[in-house]
CSV table of C-alpha atoms in Angstrom, one decimal:
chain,number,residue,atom,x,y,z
A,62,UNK,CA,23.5,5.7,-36.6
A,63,UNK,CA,26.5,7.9,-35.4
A,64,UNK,CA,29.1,8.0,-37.6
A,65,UNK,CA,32.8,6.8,-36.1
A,66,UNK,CA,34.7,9.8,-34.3
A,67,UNK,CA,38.3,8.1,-35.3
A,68,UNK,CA,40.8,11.2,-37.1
A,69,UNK,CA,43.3,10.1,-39.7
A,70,UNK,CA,46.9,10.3,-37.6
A,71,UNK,CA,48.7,12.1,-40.1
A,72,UNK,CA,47.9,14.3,-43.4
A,73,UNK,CA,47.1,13.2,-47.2
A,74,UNK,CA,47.8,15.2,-49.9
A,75,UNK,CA,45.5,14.5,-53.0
A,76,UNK,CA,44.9,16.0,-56.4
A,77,UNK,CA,41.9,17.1,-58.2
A,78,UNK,CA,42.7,16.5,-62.3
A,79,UNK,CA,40.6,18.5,-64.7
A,80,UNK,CA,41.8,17.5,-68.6
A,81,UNK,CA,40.3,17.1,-72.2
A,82,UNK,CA,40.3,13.2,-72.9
A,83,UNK,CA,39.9,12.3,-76.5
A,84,UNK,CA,36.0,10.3,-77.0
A,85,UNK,CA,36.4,6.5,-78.0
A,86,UNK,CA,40.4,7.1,-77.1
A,87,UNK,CA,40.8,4.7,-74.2
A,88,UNK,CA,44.6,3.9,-74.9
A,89,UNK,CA,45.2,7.1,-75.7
A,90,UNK,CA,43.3,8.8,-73.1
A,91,UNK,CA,45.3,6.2,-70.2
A,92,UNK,CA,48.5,7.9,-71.6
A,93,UNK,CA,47.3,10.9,-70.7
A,94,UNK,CA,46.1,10.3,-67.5
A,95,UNK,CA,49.3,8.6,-66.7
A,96,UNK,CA,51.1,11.8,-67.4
A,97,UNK,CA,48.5,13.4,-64.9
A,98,UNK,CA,49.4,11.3,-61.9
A,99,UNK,CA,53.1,11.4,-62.2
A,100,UNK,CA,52.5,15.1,-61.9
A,101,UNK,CA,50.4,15.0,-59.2
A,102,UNK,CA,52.8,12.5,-57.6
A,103,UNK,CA,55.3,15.1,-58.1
A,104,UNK,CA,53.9,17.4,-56.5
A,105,UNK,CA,53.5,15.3,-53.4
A,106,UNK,CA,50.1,13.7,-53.8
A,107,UNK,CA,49.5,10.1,-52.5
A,108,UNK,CA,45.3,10.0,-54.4
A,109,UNK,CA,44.6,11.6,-57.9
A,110,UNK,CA,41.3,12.1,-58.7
A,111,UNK,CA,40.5,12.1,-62.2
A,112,UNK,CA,37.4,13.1,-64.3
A,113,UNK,CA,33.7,11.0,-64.8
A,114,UNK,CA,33.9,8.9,-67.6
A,115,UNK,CA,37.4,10.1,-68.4
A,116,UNK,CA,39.2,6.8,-70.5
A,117,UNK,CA,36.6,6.5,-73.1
A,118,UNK,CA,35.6,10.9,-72.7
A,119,UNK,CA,31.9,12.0,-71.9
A,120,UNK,CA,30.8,11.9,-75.1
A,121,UNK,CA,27.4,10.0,-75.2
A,122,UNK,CA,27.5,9.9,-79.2
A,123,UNK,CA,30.6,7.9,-79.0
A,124,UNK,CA,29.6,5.7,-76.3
A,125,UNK,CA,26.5,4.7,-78.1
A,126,UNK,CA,28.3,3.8,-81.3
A,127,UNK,CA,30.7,1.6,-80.0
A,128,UNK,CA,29.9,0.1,-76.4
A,129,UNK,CA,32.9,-2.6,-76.6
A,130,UNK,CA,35.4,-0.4,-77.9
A,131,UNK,CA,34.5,2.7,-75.1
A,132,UNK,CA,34.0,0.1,-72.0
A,133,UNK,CA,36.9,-1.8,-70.1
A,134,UNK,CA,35.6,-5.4,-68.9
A,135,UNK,CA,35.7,-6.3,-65.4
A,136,UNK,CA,35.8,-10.0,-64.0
A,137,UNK,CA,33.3,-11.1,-61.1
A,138,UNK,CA,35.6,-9.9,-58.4
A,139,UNK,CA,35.7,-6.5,-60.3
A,140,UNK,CA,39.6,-6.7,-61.7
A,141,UNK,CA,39.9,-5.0,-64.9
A,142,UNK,CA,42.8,-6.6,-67.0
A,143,UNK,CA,42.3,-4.4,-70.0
A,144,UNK,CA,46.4,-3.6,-71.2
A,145,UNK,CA,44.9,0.0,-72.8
A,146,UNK,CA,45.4,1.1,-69.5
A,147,UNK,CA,48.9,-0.6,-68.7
A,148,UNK,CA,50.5,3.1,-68.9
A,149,UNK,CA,48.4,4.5,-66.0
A,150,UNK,CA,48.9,0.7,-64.0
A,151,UNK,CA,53.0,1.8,-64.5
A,152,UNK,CA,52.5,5.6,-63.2
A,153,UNK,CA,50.6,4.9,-60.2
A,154,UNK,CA,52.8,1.8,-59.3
A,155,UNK,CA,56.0,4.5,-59.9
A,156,UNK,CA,54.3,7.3,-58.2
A,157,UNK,CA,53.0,5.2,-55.6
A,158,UNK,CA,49.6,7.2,-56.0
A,159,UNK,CA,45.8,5.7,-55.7
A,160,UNK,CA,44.3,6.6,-58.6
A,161,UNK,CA,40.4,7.3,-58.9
A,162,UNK,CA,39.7,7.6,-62.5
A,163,UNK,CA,36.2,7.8,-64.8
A,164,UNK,CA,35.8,4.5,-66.4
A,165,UNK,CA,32.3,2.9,-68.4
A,166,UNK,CA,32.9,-0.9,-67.6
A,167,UNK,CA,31.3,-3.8,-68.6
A,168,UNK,CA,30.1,-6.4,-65.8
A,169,UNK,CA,30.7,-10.1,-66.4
A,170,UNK,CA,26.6,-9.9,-66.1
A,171,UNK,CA,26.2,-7.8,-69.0
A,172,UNK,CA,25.8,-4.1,-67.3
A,173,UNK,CA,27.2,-1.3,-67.9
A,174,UNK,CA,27.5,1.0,-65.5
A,175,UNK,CA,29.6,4.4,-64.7
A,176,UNK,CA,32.3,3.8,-62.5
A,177,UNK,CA,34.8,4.9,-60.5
A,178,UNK,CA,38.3,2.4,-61.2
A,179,UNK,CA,40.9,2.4,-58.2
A,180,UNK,CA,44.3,1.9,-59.5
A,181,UNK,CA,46.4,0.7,-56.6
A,182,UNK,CA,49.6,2.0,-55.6
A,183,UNK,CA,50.9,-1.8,-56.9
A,184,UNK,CA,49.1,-0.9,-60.2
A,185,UNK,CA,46.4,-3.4,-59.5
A,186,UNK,CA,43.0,-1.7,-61.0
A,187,UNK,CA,39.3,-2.7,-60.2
A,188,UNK,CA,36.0,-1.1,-59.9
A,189,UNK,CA,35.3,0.6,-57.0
A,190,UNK,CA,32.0,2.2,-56.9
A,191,UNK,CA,29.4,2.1,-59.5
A,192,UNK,CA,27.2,5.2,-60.0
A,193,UNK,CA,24.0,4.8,-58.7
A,194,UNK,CA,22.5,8.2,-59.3
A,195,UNK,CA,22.6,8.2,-63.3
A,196,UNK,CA,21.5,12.0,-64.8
A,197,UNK,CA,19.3,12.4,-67.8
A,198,UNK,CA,19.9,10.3,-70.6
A,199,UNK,CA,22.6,8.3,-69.2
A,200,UNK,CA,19.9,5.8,-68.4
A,201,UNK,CA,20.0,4.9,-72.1
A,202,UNK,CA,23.2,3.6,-71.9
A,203,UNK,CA,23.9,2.4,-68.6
A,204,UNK,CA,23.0,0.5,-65.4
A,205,UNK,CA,22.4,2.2,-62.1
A,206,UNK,CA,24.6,0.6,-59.3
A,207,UNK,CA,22.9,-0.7,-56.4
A,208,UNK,CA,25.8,0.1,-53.4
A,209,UNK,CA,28.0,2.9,-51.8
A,210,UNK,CA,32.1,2.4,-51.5
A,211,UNK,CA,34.5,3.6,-49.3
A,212,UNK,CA,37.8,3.5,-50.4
A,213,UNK,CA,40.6,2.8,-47.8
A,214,UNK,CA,44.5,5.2,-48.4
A,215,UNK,CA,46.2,4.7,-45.0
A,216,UNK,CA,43.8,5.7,-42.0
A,217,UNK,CA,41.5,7.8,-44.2
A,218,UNK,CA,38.5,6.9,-45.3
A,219,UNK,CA,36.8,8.6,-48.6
A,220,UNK,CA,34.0,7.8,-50.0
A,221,UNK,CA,33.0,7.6,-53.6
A,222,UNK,CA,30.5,9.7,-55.6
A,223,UNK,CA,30.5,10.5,-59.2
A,224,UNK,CA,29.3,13.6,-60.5
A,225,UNK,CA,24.9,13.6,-60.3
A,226,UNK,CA,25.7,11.6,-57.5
A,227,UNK,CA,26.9,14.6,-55.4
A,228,UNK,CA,23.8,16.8,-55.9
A,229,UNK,CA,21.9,14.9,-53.5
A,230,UNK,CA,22.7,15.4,-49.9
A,231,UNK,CA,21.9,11.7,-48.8
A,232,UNK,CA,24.8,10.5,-51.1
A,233,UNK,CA,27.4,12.2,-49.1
A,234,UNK,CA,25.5,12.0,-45.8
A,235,UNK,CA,25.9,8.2,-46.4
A,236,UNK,CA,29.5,8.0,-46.9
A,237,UNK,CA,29.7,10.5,-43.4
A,238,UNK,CA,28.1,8.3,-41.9
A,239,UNK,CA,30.0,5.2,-43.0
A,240,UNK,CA,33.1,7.8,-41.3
A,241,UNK,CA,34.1,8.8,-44.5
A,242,UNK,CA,36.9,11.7,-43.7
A,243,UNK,CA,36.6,12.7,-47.2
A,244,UNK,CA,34.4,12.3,-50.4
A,245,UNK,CA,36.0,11.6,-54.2
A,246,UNK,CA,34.0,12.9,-57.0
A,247,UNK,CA,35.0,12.0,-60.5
A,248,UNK,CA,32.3,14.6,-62.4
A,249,UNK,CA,31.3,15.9,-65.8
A,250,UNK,CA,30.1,19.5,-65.5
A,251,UNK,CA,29.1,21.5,-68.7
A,252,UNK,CA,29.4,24.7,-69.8
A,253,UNK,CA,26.8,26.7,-67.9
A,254,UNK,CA,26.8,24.7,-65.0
A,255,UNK,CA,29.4,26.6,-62.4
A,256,UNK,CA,27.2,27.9,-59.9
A,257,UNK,CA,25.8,24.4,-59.1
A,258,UNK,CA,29.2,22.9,-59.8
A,259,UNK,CA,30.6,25.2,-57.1
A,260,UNK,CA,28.0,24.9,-55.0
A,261,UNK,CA,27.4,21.1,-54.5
A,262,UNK,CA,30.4,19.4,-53.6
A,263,UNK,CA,30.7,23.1,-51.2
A,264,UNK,CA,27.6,21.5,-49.8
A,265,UNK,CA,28.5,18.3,-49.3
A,266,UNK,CA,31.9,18.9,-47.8
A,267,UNK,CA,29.6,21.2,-45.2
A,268,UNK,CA,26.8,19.0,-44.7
A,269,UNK,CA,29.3,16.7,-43.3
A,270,UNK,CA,32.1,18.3,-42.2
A,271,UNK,CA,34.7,16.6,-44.5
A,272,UNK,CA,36.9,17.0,-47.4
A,273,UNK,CA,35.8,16.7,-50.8
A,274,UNK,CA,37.9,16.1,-54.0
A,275,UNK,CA,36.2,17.3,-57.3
A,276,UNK,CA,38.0,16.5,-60.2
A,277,UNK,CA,35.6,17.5,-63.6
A,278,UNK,CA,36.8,17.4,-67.4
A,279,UNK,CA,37.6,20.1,-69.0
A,280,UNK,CA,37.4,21.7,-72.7
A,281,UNK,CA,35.5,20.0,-75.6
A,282,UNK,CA,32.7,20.7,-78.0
A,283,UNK,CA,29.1,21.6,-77.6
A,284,UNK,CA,26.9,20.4,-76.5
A,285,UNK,CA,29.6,18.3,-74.8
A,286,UNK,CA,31.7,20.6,-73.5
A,287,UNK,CA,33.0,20.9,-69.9
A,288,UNK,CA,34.0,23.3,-67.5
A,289,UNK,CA,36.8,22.6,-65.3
A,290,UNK,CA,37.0,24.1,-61.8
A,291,UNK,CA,38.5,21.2,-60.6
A,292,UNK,CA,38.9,21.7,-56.4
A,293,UNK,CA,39.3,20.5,-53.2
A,294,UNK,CA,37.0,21.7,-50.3
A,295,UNK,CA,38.0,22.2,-46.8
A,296,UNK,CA,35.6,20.7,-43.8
A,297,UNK,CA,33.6,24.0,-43.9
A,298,UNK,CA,32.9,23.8,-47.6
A,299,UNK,CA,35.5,26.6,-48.6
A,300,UNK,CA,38.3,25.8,-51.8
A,301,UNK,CA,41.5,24.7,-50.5
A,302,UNK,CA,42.2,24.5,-54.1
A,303,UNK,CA,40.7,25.1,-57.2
A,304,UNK,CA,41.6,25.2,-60.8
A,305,UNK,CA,40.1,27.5,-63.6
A,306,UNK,CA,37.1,27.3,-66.2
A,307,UNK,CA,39.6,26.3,-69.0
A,308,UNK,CA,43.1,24.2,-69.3
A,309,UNK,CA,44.6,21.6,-67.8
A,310,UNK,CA,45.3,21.3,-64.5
A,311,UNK,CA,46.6,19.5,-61.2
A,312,UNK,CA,45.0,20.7,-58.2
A,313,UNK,CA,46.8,19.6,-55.0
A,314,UNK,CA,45.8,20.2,-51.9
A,315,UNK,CA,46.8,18.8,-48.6
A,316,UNK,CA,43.8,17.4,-45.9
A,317,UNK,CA,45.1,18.0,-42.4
A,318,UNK,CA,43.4,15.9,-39.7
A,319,UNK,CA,43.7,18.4,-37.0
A,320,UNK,CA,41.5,20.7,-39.2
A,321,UNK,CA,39.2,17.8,-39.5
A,322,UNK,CA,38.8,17.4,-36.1
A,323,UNK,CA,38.8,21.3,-34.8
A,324,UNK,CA,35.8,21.5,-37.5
A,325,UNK,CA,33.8,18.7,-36.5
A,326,UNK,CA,34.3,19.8,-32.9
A,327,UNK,CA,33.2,23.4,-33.5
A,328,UNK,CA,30.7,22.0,-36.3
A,329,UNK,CA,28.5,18.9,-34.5
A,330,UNK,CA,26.3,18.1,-37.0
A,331,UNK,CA,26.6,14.5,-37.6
A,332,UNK,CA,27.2,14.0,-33.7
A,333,UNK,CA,23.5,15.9,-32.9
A,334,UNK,CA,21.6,14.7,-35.9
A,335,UNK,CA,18.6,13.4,-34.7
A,336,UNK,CA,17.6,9.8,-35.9
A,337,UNK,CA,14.7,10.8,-37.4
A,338,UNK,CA,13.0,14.2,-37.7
A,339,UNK,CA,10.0,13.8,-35.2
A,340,UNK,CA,7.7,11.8,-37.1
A,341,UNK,CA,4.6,12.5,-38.9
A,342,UNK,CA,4.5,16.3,-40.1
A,343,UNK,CA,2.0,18.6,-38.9
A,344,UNK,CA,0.2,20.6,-41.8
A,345,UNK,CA,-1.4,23.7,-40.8
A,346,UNK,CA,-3.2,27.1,-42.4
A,347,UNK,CA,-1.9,30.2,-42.2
């Protein structure tokens, strides 16, 4: 499959949110997040990027214990109606910002997954990508989804990964080859984790020659606690952006398409990828 050639006609700037959400707080936590994307709106942003499992916190004790109070519910066409998160509905409809933001929901079917929400730039919120790559002991608690997403802001396309998610090349490759122009990555890295966190989403932006938008909480207590570094990567893998170990912050970055194109004209992997990789392996002794 050869992945469309077609470059967005004009920028998109887009944030990368690393922040401390309370566990359990889902009203709470929306208010915070709202107060995230009018500052990256601000600041000239048009998609915010918040943290995995940001509304209710990564905070598997917590989700455990309660399961209705730490899940929004989601109707068949995946619409979330929950008014917790009418303050973050208000600041993207004001900002006029897509929001991307860690949510556990609850399927009409009984599932729960991990999942990325979109909140419109109308304020209109639904589930956009359930994670299908679940890490560790998040099996326990919740459902793999079974599809990719791409999500749609103006002419760019960006595709939708959450955290684990990007550690395996195929995820990204799949979204580059769907002629994703960027990938969004809601994550939850720990404390100890930076030199995969840093190098992954590097990886996948390389791998594929597009942007990638890594937002990842921040702060916390152990064994739950996160490390920031919250970035955006260039075409060639190197930060555009990239926020610190510790504190809040609002990444922004702008993704220009004439860098897009330059690097996937000087970079041709996904043009001369070959459909397969010649078959059966040969095994020999040395």
């Amino acid at each position: 499959m050869t992945p469309p050639r077609t470059v967005p006609a004009a920028p998109l700037t887009v944030a990368a949110i690393q922040a401390t959400p309370v566990p359990g707080d889902v009203a709470g936590n929306a208010v915070l997040a709202a107060d995230l994307v009018r500052q990256a709106g601000a600041r000239g942003a048009r998609v915010a990027v918040l943290p995995e499992l940001f509304l209710c916190a990564y905070h598997p004790p917590t989700l455990a214990a309660d399961p209705v109070g730490t899940h929004v519910a989601a109707d068949p066409a995946g619409v979330v109606a929950d008014t917790r998160l009418d303050p973050l509905r208000a600041a993207a409809r004001e900002a006029g910002v897509t929001v991307v933001v860690g949510a556990a929901v609850r399927h009409p079917d009984g599932r729960p997954t991990i999942a990325a929400l979109l909140v419109d730039r109308v304020g209109a919120v639904r589930v956009g990508y359930d994670k299908q790559q679940l890490w560790g002991d998040e099996a326990e608690l919740f459902s793999a989804g079974d599809r990719g997403a791409t999500l749609l802001v103006d002419d760019w396309r960006l595709g939708l990964g959450i955290c684990y998610d990007g550690c395996f090349p195929e995820h990204g490759r799949a979204a580059a080859l769907d002629g994703a122009h960027g990938y969004l990555c809601p994550s939850g890295y720990l404390a100890g984790s930076a030199h995969r966190r840093d190098l992954y989403y590097a990886a996948r932006a390389l791998d594929n020659t597009m942007f990638v938008v890594f937002a990842n909480a921040v702060g916390g207590d152990d064994p739950w606690r996160f490390n920031g570094g919250a970035a955006v990567y260039d075409p060639e893998g190197r930060p555009l952006a990239r926020g610190a170990d510790d504190g809040t912050e609002v990444v922004v970055a702008t993704l220009e398409p004439a860098v897009l194109a330059a690097t996937r004209a000087a970079h041709s992997m996904l043009a001369d990828r070959l459909p397969d990789q010649g078959g059966p392996r040969v095994s020999m002794s040395g």
